Short mmCIF file of C-alpha atoms in Angstrom, two decimals:
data_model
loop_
_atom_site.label_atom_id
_atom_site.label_comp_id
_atom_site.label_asym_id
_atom_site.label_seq_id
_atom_site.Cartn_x
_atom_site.Cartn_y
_atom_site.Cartn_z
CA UNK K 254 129.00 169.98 161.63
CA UNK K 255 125.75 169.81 160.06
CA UNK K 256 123.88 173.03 159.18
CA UNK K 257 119.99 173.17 160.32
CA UNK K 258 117.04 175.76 160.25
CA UNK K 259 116.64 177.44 162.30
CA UNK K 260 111.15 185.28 172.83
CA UNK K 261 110.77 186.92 176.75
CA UNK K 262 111.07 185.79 180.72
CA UNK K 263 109.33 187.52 183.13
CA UNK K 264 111.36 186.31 186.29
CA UNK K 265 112.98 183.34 186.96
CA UNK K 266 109.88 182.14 189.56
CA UNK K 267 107.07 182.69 186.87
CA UNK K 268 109.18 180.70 184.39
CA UNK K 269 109.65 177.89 186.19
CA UNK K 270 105.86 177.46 186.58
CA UNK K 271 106.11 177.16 182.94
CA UNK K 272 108.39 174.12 182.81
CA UNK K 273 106.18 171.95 184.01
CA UNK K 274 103.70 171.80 181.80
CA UNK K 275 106.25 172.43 178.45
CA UNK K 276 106.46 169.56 176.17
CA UNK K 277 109.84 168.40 175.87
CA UNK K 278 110.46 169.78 179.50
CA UNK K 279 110.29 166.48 181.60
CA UNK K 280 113.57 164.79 182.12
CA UNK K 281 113.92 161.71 180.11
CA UNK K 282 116.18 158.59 178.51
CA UNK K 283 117.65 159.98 175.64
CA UNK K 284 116.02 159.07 172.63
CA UNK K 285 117.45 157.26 169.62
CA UNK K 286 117.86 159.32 166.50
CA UNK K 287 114.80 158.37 164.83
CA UNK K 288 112.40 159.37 167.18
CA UNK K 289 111.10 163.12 166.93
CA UNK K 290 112.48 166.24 169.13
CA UNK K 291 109.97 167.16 171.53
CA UNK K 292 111.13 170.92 171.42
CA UNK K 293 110.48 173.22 175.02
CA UNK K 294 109.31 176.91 174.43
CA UNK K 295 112.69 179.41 175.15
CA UNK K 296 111.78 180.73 178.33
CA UNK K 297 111.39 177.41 179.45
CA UNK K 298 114.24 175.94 178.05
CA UNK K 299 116.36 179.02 179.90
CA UNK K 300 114.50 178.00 183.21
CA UNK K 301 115.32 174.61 182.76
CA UNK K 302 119.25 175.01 182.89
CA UNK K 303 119.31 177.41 185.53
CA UNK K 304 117.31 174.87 188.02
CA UNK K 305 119.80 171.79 186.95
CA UNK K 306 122.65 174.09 187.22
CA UNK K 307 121.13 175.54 191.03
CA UNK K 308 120.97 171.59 191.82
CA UNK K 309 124.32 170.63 191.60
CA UNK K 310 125.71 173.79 192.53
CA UNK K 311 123.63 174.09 195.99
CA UNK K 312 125.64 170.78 196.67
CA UNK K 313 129.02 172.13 196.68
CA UNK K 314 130.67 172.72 199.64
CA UNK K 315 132.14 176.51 199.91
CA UNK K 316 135.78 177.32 199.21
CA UNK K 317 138.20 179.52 201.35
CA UNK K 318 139.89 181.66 198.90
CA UNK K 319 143.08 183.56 199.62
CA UNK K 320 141.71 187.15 199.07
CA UNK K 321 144.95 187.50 196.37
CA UNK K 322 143.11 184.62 194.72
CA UNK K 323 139.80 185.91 194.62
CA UNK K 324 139.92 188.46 192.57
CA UNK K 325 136.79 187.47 189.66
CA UNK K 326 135.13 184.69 192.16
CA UNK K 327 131.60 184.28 193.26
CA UNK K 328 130.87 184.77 196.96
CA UNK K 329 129.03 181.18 198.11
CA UNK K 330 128.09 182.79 201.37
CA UNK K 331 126.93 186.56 202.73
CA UNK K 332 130.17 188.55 203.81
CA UNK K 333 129.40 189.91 206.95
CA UNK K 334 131.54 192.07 209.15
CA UNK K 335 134.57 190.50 212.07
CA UNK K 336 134.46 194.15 213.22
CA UNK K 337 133.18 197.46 213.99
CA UNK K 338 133.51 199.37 210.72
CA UNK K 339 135.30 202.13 211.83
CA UNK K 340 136.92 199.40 214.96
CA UNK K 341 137.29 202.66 216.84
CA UNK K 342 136.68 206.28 217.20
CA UNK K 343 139.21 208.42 214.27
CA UNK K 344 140.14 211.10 212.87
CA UNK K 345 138.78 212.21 209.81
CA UNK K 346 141.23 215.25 208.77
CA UNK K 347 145.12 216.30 209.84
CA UNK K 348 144.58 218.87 212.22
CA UNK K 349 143.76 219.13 215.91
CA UNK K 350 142.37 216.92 219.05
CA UNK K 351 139.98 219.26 221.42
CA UNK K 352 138.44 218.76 224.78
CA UNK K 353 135.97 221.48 225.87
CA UNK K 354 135.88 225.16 224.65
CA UNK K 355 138.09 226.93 223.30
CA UNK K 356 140.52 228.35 223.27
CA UNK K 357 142.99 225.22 224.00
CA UNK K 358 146.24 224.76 225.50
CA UNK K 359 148.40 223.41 223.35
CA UNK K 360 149.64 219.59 225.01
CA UNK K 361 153.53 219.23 224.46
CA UNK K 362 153.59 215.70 223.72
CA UNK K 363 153.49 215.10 220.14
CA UNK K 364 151.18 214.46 217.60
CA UNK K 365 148.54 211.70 217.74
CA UNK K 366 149.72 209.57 214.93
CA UNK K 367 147.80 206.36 213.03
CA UNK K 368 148.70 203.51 213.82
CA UNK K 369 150.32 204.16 217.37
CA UNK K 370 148.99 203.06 220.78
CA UNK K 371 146.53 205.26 222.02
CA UNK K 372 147.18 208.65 223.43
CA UNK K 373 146.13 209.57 226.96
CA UNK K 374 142.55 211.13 227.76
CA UNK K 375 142.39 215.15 227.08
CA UNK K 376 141.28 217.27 229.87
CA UNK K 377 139.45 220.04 228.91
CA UNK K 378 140.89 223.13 227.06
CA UNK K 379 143.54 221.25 225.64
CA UNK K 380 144.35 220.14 222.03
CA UNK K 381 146.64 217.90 220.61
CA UNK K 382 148.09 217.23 217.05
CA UNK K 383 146.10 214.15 215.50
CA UNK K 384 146.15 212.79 211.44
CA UNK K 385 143.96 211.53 209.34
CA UNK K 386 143.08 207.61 210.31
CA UNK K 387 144.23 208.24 214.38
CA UNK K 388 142.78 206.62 216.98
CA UNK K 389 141.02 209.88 218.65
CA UNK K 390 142.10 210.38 222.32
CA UNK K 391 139.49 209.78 224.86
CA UNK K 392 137.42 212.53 226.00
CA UNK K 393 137.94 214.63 222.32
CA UNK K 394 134.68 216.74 221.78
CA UNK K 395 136.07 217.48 217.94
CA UNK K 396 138.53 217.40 215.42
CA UNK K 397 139.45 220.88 214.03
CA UNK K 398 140.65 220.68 210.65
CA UNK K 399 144.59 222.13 210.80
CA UNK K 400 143.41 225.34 207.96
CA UNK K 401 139.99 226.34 210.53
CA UNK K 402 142.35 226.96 213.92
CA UNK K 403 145.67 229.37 214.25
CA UNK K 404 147.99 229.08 217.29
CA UNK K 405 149.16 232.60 219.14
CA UNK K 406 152.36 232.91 221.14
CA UNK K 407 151.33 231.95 224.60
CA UNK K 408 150.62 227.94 223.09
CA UNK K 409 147.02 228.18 222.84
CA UNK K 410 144.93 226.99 219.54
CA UNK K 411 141.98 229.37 218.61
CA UNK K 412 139.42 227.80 216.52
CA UNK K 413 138.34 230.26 213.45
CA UNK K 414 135.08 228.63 213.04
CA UNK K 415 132.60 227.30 214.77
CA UNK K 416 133.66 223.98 216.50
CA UNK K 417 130.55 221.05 216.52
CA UNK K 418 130.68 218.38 219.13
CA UNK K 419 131.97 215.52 216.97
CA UNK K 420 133.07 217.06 214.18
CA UNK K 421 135.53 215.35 211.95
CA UNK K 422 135.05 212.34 213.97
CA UNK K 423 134.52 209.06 212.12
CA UNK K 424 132.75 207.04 215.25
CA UNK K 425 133.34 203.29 215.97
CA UNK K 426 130.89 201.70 213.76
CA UNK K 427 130.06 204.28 211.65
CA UNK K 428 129.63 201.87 208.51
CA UNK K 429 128.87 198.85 209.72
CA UNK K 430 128.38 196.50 213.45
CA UNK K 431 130.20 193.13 213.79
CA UNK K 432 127.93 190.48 212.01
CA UNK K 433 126.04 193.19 209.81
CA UNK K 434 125.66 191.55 206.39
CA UNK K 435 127.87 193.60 203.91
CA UNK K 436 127.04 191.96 200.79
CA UNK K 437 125.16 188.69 199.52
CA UNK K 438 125.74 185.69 198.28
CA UNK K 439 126.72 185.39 194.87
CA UNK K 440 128.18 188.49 194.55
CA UNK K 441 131.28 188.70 192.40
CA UNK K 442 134.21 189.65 193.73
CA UNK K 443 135.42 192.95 192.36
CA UNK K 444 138.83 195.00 193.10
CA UNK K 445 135.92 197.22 195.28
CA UNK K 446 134.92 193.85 197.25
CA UNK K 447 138.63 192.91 198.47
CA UNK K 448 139.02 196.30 200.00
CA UNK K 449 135.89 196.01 202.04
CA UNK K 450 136.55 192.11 202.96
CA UNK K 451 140.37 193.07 204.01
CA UNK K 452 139.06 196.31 206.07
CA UNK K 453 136.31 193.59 207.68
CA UNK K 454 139.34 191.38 208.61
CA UNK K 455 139.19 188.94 206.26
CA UNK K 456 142.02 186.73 204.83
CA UNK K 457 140.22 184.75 202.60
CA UNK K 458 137.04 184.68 201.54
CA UNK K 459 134.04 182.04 201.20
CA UNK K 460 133.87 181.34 197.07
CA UNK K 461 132.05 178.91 194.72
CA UNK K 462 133.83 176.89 192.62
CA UNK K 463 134.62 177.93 188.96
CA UNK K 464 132.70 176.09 186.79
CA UNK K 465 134.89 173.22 184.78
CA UNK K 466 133.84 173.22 181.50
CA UNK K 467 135.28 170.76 178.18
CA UNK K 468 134.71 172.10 174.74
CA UNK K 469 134.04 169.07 171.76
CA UNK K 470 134.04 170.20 168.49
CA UNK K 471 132.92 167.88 165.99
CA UNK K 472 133.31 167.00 162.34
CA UNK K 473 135.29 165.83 160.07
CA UNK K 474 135.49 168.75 157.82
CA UNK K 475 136.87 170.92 160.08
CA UNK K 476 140.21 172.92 159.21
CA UNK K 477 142.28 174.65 162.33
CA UNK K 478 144.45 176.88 159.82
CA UNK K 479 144.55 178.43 156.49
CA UNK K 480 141.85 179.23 153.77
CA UNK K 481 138.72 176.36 152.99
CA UNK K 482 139.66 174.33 150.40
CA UNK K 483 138.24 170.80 149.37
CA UNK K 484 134.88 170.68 150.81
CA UNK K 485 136.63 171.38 153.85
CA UNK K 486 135.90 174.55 156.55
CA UNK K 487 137.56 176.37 159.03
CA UNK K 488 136.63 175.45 162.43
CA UNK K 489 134.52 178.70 164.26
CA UNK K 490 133.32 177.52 167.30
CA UNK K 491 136.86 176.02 168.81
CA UNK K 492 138.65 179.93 169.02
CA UNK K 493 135.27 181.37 170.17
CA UNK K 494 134.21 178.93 172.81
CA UNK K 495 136.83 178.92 175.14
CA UNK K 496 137.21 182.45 175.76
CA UNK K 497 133.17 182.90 175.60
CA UNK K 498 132.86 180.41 178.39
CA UNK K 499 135.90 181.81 180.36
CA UNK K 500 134.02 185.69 180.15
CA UNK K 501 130.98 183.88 181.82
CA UNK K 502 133.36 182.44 184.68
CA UNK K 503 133.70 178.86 183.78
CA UNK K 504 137.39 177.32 184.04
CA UNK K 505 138.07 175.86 180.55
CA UNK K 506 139.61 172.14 180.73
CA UNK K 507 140.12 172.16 177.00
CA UNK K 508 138.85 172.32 173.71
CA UNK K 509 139.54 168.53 171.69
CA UNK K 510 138.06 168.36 167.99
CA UNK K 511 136.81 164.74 167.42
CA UNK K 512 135.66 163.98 163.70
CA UNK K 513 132.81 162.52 163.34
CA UNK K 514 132.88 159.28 165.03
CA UNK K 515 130.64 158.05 167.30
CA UNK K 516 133.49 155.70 169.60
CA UNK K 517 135.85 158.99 170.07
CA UNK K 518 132.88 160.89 171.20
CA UNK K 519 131.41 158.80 173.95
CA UNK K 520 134.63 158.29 175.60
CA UNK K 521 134.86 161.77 175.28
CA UNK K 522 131.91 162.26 177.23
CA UNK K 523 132.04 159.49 179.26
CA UNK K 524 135.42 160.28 180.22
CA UNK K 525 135.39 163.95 180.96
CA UNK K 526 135.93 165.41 184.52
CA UNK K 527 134.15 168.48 183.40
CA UNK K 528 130.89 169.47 185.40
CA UNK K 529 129.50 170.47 182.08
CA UNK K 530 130.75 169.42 178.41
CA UNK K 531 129.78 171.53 175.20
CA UNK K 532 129.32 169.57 171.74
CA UNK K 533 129.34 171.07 168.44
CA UNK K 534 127.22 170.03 165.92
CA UNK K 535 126.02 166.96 165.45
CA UNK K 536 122.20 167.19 167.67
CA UNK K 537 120.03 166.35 164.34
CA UNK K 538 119.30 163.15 162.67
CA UNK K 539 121.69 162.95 160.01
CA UNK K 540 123.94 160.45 158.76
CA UNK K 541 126.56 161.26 161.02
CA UNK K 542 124.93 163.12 163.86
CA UNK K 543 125.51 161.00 167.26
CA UNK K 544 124.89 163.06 169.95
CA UNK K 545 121.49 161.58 170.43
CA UNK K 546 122.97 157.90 170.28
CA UNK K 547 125.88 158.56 172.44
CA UNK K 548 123.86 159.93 174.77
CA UNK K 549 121.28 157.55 175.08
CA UNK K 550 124.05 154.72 174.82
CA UNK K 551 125.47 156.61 178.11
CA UNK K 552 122.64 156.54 180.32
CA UNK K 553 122.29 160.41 180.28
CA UNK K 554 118.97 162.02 180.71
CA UNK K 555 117.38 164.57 178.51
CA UNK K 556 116.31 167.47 179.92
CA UNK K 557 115.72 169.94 177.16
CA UNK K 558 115.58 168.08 173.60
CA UNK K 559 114.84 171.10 170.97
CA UNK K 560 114.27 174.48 171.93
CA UNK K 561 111.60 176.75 170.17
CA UNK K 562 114.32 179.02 169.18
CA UNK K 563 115.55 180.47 165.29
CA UNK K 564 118.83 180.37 165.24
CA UNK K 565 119.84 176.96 167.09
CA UNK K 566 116.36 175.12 167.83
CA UNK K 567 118.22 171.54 167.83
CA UNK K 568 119.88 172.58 170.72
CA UNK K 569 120.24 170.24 173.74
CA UNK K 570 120.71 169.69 177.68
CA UNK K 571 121.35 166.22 179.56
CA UNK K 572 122.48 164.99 182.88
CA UNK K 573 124.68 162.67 182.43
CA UNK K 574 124.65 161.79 186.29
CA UNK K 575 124.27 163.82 188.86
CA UNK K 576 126.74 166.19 189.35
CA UNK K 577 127.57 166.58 185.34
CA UNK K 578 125.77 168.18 182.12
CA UNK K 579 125.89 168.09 178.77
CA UNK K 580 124.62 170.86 176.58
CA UNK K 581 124.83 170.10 172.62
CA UNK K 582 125.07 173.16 170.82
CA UNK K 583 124.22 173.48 166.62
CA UNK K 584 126.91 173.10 164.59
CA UNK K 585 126.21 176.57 162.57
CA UNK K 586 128.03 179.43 164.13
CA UNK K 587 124.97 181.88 165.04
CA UNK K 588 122.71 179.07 165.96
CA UNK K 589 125.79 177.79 168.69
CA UNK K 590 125.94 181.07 169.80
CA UNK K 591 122.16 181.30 170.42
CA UNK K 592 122.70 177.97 172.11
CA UNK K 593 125.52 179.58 174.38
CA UNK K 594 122.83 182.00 175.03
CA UNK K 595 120.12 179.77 176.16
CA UNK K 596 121.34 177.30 177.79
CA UNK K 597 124.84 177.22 179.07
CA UNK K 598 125.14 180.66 180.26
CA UNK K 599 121.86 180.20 182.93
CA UNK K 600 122.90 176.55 183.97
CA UNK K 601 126.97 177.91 184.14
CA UNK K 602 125.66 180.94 185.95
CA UNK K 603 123.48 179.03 188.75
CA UNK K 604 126.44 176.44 188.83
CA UNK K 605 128.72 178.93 189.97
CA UNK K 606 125.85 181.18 192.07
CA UNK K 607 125.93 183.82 189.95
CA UNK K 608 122.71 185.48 190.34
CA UNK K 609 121.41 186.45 186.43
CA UNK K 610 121.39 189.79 185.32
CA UNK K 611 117.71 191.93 185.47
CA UNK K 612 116.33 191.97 182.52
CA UNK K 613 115.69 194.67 180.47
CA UNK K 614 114.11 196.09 177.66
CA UNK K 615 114.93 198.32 174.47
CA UNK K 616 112.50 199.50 171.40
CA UNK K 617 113.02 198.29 168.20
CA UNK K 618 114.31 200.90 165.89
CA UNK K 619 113.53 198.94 163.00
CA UNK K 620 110.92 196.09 162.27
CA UNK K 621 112.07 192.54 162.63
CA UNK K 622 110.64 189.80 161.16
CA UNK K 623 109.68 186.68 163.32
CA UNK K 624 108.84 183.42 163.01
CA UNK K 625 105.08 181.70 163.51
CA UNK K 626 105.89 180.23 166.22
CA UNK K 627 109.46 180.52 167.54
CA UNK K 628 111.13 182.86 169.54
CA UNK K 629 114.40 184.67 167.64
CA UNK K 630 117.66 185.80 168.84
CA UNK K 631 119.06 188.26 166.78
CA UNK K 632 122.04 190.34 167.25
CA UNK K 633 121.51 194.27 167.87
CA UNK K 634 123.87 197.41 168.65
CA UNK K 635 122.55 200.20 170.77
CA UNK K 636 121.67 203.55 169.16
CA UNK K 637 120.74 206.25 172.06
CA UNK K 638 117.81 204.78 172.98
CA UNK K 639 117.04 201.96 170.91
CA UNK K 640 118.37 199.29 169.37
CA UNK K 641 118.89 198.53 166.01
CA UNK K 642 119.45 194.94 164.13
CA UNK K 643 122.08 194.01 162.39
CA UNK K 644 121.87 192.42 158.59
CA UNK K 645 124.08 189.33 159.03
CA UNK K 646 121.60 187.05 161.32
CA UNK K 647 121.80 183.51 159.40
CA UNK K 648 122.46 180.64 161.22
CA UNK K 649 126.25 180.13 159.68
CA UNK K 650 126.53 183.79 159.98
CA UNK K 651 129.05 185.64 162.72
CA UNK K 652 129.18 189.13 161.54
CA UNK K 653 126.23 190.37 163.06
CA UNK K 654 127.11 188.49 166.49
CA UNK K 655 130.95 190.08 165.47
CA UNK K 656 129.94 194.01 165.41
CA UNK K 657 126.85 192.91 168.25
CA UNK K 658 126.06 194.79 172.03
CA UNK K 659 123.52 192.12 172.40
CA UNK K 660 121.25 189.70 171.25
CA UNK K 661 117.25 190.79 171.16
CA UNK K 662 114.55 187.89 172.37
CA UNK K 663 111.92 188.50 169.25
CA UNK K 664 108.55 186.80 169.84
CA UNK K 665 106.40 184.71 167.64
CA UNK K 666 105.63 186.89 165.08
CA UNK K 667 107.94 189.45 164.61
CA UNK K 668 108.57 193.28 166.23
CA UNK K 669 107.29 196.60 164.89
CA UNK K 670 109.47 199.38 165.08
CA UNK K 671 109.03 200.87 168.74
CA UNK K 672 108.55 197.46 170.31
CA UNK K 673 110.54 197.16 173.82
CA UNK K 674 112.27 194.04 173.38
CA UNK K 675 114.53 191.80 176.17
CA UNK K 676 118.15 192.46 175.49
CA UNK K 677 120.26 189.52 176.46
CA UNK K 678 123.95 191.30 176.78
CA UNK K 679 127.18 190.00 175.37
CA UNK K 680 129.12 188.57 178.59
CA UNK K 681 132.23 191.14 177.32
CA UNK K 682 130.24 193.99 178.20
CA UNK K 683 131.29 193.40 181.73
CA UNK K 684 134.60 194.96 183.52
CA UNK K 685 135.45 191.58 184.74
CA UNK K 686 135.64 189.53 181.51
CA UNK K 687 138.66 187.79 180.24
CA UNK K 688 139.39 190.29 177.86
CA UNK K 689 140.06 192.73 180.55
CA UNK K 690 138.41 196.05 180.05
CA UNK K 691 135.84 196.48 178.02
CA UNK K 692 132.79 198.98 177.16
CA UNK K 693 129.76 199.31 179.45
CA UNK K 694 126.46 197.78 177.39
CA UNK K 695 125.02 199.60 174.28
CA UNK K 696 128.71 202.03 174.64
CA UNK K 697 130.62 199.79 172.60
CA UNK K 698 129.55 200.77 169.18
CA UNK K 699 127.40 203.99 169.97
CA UNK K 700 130.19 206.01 170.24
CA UNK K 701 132.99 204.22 168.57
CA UNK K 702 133.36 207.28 165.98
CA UNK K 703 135.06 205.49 162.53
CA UNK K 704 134.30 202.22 163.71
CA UNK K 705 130.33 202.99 164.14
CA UNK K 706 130.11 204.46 160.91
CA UNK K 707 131.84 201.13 159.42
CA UNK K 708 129.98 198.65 161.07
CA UNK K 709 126.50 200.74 160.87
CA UNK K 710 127.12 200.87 156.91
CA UNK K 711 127.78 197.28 156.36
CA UNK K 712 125.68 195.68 159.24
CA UNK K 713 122.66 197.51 160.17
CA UNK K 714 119.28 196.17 158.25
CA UNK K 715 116.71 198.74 157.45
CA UNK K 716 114.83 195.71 155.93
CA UNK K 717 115.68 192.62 158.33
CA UNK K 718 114.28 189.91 155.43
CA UNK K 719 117.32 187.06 155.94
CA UNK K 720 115.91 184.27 157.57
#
């Protein structure tokens, strides 16, 4: 890995005006290593790998999920209704079924139960025992609730309130018509969403594939256990890939280190049944950096070549044909993470139909240095209602990113305390991550008692001067 140096988007349909136009945003032959980046502006770049990912993933046929399988999949098509939502008239309480005013004769057959054929009509003035979830008898005016009626002696049921025409009635399509449109494509599916889909009658359900994604770590200096020694480092980015990219929904194929040799790595890349691979390191111009030749000597296509970004501006994307991606990430922790950030999680996300979250916007409780020109990503915890940056933001840095709810999008030129800044969350903050439960955005650390107090004291910046 080699170290290098090291925003905001106003909707995805305004951005992709933007691309356009963007140097560095027109697909092209990858170049060789000698020839200069042509770096695309970040909102750009971010637009870029959502419309490659949308691409391929419009031309994937649906699958037909057993709804025990689809627990944490990505509905490819609306979910509408196979029935009337309720599919017939019931009973919304334990108590009694009663035709006409009161008071009833009490019916000697025996309670209306759920789940049993349906009982004969009531004529009026007479009630019958019904529970919750019943099928209500034909010709029921309303349900009386079992603690609102008393019976006397003679087998008549006085009401003790007021009785309403269709009182404690759920009707026959109460919540939704056959064909109504429950909920839209690309929404995931929750615990909540295979309830509704089994009461609709379904047995599976119409998903998008996972994503498959293969993880490359390069370098030759890389160490996968015990302390640096030699020259030699322990290898970051191979533990915190593969469970990044599964908490963003992709299916991890696996995660191969390859030193640095340019043979391994494009039959790596050539070889891989992945629909995207991820490459550490290696997207400069140095000695040993062949990303750029093995993807030119591939045939692959360069869609983004440099982003405008501090950390991880030698970022890349390329098609290497045209159902598969590439994205090269920096070989410096931060900056990979800010390359995670920019450009796999929007091309993963429209791969899989995911629509991307709305985004939002914080203010600054502290100044933050920019750059002249580039956007920065730097990692923030929530604080009621700001945000606040954290001190460890270098490129080979991960203790900011560590103790982070988020990463702020920081324009050209810096933030002044009280700026509203674009918050891009932490894919963990989710319920349906692959670390099972976790906190809600901005909860994490605001009121994490001990914990805040430790990270605030050793993380937050009051003057945000590392580059």
């Amino acid at each position: 890995m080699t170290p290098h140096d090291e925003g905001d988007d106003d909707g995805v349909d305004e951005v992709l005006a933007l691309v356009a136009p963007q140097r560095g945003a027109e697909p092209r032959p990858a170049h060789a290593p000698d020839e200069p980046h042509r770096a695309t502006v970040w909102p750009a770049a971010r637009a870029v790998a959502a419309r490659a990912g949308a691409t391929v993933g419009a031309t994937h046929p649906p699958l037909r999920t057993p709804l025990d399988q689809a627990l944490g999949q990505v509905l490819a098509e609306p979910l509408r209704a196979l029935t009337d939502l309720p599919s017939f008239d019931t009973s919304a309480m334990d108590g009694w079924a009663v035709a006409g005013p009161g008071p009833w004769e009490i019916r000697a057959q025996g309670a209306v139960l759920a789940g049993h054929a349906p009982a004969a009509p009531l004529e009026d003035g007479t009630a019958v025992r019904i529970a919750t979830g019943a099928r209500v008898p034909p010709e029921t005016t309303a349900v009386i609730r079992s603690e609102h009626a008393r019976t006397d002696a003679s087998g008549h049921l006085h009401a003790l309130r007021e009785v309403v025409p269709g009182q404690d009635i759920r009707p026959r399509g109460q919540e939704c018509r056959v064909g109504d449109r429950l909920l839209p494509a690309g929404t995931q599916v929750t615990p909540a969403v295979l309830g509704l889909a089994a009461a609709a009658g379904y047995d599976e359900l119409p998903t998008r594939a996972r994503p498959r994604v293969e993880v490359l770590v390069l370098g030759d200096e890389l160490l996968t256990a015990g302390l640096p020694h030699d020259g030699l480092i322990r290898d970051a980015l191979g533990p915190m890939l593969g469970p990044w990219l599964n908490a963003l929904g992709a299916e991890v194929l696996a995660t191969r280190r390859i030193g640095d040799d340019a043979d391994a790595l494009l039959a790596a890349v050539t070889g891989s049944p992945a629909d995207l691979v991820i490459t550490t390191g290696g997207t400069a111009s140095g000695p040993v950096d062949h990303v750029h030749p093995v993807l030119a000597k591939a045939g692959a296509t360069l869609l983004v070549d440099g982003v405008k970004v501090r950390p991880g501006h030698p970022m890349l994307l390329a098609r290497l044909d045209a159902d598969r991606h590439l994205v090269g990430l920096p070989g410096n922790p931060l900056a990979a993470v800010s390359g995670l950030l920019t450009l796999a999680e929007p091309l993963l996300r429209a791969l899989a139909g995911t629509p991307p979250a709305p985004p939002y916007r914080v203010p600054m409780a502290d100044e933050v240095q920019g750059h002249p020109h580039d956007t920065r990503l730097v990692p923030v915890v929530h604080r009621d209602d700001q945000v606040v940056p954290l001190r460890f933001h270098g490129p080979a840095m991960l203790r900011g990113i560590a103790a982070a709810d988020g990463m702020a999008v920081v324009p050209p030129g810096g933030a002044r305390p009280g700026d509203a800044l674009e918050i891009l969350d932490l894919p963990w903050a989710g319920s349906l991550s692959a670390f099972g439960p976790l906190p809600s955005p901005g909860s994490s650390l605001a009121a994490s008692g001990q914990g805040e107090a430790e990270v605030r004291k050793e993380g937050v910046s009051r003057e945000t001067s590392q580059p």
